[in-house]
CSV table of C-alpha atoms and ligand atoms in Angstrom, one decimal:
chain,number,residue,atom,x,y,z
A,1,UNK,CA,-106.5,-56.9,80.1
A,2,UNK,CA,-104.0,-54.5,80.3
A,3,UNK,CA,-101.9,-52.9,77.5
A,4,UNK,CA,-98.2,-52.5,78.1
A,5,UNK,CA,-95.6,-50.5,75.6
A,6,UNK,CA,-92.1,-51.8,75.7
A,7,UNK,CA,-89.3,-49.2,74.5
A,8,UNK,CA,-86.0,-50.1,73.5
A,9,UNK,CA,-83.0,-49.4,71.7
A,10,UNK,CA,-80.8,-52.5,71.7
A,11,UNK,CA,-80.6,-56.2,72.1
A,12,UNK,CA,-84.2,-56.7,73.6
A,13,UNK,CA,-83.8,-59.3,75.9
A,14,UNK,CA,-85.6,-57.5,78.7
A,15,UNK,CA,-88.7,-56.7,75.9
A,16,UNK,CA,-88.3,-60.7,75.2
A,17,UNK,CA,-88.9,-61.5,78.7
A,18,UNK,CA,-91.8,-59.2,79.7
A,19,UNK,CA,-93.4,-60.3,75.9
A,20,UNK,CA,-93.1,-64.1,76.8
A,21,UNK,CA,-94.6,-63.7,80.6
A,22,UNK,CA,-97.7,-61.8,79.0
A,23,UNK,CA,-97.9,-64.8,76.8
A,24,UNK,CA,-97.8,-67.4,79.1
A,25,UNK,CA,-100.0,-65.1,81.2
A,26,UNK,CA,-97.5,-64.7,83.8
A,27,UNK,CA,-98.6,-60.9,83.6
A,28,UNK,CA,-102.0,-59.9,82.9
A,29,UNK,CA,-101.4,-57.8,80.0
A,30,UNK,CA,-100.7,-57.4,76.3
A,31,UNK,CA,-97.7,-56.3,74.7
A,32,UNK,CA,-99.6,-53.8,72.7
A,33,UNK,CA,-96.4,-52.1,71.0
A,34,UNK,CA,-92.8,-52.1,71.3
A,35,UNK,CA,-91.4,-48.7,70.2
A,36,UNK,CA,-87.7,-48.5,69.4
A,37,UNK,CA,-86.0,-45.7,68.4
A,38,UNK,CA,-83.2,-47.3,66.2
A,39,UNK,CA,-83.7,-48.8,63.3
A,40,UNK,CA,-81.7,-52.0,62.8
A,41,UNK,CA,-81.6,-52.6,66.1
A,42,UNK,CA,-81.9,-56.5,67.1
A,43,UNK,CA,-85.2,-55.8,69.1
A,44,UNK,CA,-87.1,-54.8,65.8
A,45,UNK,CA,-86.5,-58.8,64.6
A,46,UNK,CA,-87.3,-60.1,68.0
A,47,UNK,CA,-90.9,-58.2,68.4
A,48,UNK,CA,-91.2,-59.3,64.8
A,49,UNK,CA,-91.1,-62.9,65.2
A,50,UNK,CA,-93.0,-62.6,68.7
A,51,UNK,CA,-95.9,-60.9,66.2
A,52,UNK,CA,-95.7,-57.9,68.4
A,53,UNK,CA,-96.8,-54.5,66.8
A,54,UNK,CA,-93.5,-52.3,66.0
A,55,UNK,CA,-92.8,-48.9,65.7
A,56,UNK,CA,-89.7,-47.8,64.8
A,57,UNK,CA,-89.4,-43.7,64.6
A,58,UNK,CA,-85.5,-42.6,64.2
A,59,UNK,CA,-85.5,-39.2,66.3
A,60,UNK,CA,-83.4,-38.1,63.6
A,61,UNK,CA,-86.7,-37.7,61.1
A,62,UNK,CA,-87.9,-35.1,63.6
A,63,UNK,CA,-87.7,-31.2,63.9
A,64,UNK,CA,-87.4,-31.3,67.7
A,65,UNK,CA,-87.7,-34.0,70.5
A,66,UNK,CA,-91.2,-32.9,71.3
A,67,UNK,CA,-92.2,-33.9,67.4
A,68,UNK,CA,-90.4,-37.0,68.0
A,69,UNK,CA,-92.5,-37.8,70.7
A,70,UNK,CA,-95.7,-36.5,70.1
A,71,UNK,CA,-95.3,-38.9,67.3
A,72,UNK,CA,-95.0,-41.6,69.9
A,73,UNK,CA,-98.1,-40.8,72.2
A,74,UNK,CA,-100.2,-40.4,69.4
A,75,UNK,CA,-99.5,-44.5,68.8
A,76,UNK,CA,-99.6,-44.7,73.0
A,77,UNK,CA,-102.9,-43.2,72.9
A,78,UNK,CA,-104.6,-44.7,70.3
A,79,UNK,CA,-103.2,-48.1,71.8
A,80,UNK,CA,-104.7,-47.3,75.0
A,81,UNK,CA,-101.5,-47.9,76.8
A,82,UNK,CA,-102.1,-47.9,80.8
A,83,UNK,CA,-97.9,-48.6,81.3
A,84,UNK,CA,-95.1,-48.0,79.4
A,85,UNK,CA,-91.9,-49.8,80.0
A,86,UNK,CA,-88.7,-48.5,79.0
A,87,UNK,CA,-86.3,-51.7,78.7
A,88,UNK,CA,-83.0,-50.5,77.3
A,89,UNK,CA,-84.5,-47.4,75.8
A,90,UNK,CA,-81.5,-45.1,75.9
A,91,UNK,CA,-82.9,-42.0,75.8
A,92,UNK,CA,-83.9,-39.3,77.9
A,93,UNK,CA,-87.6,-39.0,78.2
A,94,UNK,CA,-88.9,-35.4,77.3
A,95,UNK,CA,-91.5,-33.0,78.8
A,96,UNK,CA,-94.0,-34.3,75.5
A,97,UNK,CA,-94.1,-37.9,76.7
A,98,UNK,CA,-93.9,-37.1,80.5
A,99,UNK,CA,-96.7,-34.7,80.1
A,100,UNK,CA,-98.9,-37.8,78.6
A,101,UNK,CA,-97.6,-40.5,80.8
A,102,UNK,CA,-96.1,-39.2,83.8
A,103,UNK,CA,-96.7,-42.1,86.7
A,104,UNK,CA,-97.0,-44.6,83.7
A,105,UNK,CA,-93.6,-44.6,82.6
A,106,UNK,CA,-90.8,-46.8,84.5
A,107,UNK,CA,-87.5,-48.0,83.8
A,108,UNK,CA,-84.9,-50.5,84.2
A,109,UNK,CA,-81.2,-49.8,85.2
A,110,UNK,CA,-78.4,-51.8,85.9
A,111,UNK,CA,-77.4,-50.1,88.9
A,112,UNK,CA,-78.8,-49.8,93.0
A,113,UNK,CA,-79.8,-46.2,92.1
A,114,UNK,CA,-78.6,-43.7,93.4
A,115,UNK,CA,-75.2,-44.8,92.3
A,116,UNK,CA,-74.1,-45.0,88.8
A,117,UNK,CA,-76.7,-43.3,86.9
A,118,UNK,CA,-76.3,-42.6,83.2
A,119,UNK,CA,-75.6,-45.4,80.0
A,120,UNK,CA,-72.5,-46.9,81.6
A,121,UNK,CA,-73.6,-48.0,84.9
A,122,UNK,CA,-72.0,-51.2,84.9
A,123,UNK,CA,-69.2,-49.9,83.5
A,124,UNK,CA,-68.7,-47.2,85.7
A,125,UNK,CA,-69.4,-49.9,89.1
A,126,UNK,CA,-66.7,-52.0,87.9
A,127,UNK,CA,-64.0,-48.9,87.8
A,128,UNK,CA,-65.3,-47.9,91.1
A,129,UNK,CA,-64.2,-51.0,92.7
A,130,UNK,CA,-67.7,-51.7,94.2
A,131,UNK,CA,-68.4,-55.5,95.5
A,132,UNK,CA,-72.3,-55.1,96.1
A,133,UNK,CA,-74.3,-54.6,92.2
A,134,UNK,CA,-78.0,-54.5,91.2
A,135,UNK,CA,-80.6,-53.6,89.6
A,136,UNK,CA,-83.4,-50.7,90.0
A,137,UNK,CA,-87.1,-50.4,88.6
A,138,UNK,CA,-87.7,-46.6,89.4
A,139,UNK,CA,-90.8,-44.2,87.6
A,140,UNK,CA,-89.5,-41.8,84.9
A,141,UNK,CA,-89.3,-38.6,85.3
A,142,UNK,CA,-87.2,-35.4,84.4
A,143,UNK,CA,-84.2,-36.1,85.7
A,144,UNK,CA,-81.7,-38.6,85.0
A,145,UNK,CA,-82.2,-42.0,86.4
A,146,UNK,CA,-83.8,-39.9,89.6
A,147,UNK,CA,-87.3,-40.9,89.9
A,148,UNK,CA,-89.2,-42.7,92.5
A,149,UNK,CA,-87.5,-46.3,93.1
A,150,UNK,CA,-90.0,-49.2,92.7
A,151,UNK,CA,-88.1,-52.4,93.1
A,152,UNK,CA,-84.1,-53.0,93.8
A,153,UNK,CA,-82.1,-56.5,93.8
A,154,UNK,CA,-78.9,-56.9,95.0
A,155,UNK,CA,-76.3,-59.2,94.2
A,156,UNK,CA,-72.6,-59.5,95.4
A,157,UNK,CA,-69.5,-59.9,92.7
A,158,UNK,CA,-65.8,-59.6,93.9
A,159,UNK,CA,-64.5,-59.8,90.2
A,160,UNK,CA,-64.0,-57.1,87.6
A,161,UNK,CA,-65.8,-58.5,84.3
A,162,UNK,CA,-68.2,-55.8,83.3
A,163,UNK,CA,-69.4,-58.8,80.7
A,164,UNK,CA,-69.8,-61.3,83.7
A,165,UNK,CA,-71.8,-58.6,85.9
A,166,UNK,CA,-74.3,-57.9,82.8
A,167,UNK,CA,-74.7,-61.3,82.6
A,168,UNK,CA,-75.3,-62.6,86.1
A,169,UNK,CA,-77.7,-59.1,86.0
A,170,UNK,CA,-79.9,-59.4,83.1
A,171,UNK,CA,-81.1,-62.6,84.6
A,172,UNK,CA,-82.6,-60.7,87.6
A,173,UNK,CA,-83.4,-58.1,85.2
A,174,UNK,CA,-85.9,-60.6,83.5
A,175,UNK,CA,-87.1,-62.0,86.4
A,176,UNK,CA,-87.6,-58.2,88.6
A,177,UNK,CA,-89.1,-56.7,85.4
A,178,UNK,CA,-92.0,-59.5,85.2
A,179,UNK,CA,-92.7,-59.3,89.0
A,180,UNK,CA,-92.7,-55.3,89.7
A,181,UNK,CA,-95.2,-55.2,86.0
A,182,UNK,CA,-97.1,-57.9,87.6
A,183,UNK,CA,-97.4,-55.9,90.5
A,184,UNK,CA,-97.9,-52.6,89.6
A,185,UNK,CA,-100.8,-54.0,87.4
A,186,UNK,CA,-102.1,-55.9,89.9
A,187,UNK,CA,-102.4,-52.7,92.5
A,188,UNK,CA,-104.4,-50.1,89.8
B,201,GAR,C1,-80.4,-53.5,80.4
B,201,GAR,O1,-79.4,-54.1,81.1
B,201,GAR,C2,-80.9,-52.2,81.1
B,201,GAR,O2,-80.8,-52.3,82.5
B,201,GAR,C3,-80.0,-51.2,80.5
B,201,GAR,O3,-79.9,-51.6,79.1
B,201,GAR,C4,-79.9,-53.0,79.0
B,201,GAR,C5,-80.8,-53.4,77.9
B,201,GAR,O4,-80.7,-54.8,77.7
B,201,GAR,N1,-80.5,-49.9,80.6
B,201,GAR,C6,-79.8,-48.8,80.9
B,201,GAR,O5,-78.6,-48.8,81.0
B,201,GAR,C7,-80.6,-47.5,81.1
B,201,GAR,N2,-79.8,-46.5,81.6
B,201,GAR,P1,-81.8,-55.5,76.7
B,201,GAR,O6,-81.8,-54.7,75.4
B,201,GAR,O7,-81.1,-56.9,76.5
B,201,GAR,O8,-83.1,-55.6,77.4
């Protein structure tokens, strides 16, 4: 059985999706620990009632970023965590956690990388006029939404709803989170 850490900062839908398939043992892992890094964020209630182990560290209690987040592997570590997925974590992963988990850290964006990198991807798509959107599962590392692409699905919108393209994406998140885990897992 493998352990998974979720990380996220938000709404958690992606965390509720990958928690449920492990469950139902559409993935062959454990959520071991979902780590958010904002407390009161709605997440925190949702890995709650799912009786998933939470950790909430505000960066803010921290000297530096490398505290913050040698706070964090410490928990990884003693969790045995073999992947860590970030889902809605929006923050930029530092040298501290890379240097513990590099090629066991991957993220989700609401983009087909390399276009619209950064925290308003949708946003920024919908400005830009574009008629083609996605969604990218790439590994973490140092640069900004830059590391090595894993999965991409495409889907075509002629509108401008920024609301109507995060809805109609968040269900292929869900569904392209479970299957790249599954297969990631499935490969080691
Ligand atoms: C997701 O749409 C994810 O792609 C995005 O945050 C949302 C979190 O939703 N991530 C980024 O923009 C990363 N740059 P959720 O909290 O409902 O899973």
């Amino acid at each position: 059985m493998h352990h998974l850490a979720v990380f996220a900062s938000g709404t958690g839908t992606n965390f509720v999706a990958i928690a449920k398939a492990c469950a139902e043992g559409r993935i062959p892992a454990q959520v071991a620990v979902m780590v958010c890094d904002k407390p009161g964020a709605p997440v925190i209630d949702r890995a709650r009632e799912l009786g998933v182990e939470t950790f909430v560290f505000n960066p803010k209690d921290y000297p530096s970023k490398a505290a913050y987040e040698a706070r964090i592997v410490k928990v990884l570590d003693a969790k045995n965590i073999d992947l860590v997925c970030l889902a809605g974590y929006m923050r930029i992963v530092g040298e501290t956690l890379l240097g513990a988990y590099e090629g066991r850290i991957i993220n989700i964006h609401p983009s087909l990388l390399p276009a619209f990198k950064g925290a308003h991807a949708v946003e920024d798509a919908v400005a830009y006029g574009v008629k083609v959107y996605g969604i990218t599962i790439h590994f973490v590392d140092e640069s900004l939404d830059g590391g090595k692409i894993i999965a991409q699905r495409a889907f075509p919108y002629e509108g401008s709803d920024p609301a109507e393209v995060h809805r109609i994406g968040q269900k292929i998140e869900h569904e392209l989170y479970v299957e790249t885990i599954n297969k990631l897992l499935c490969e080691r």
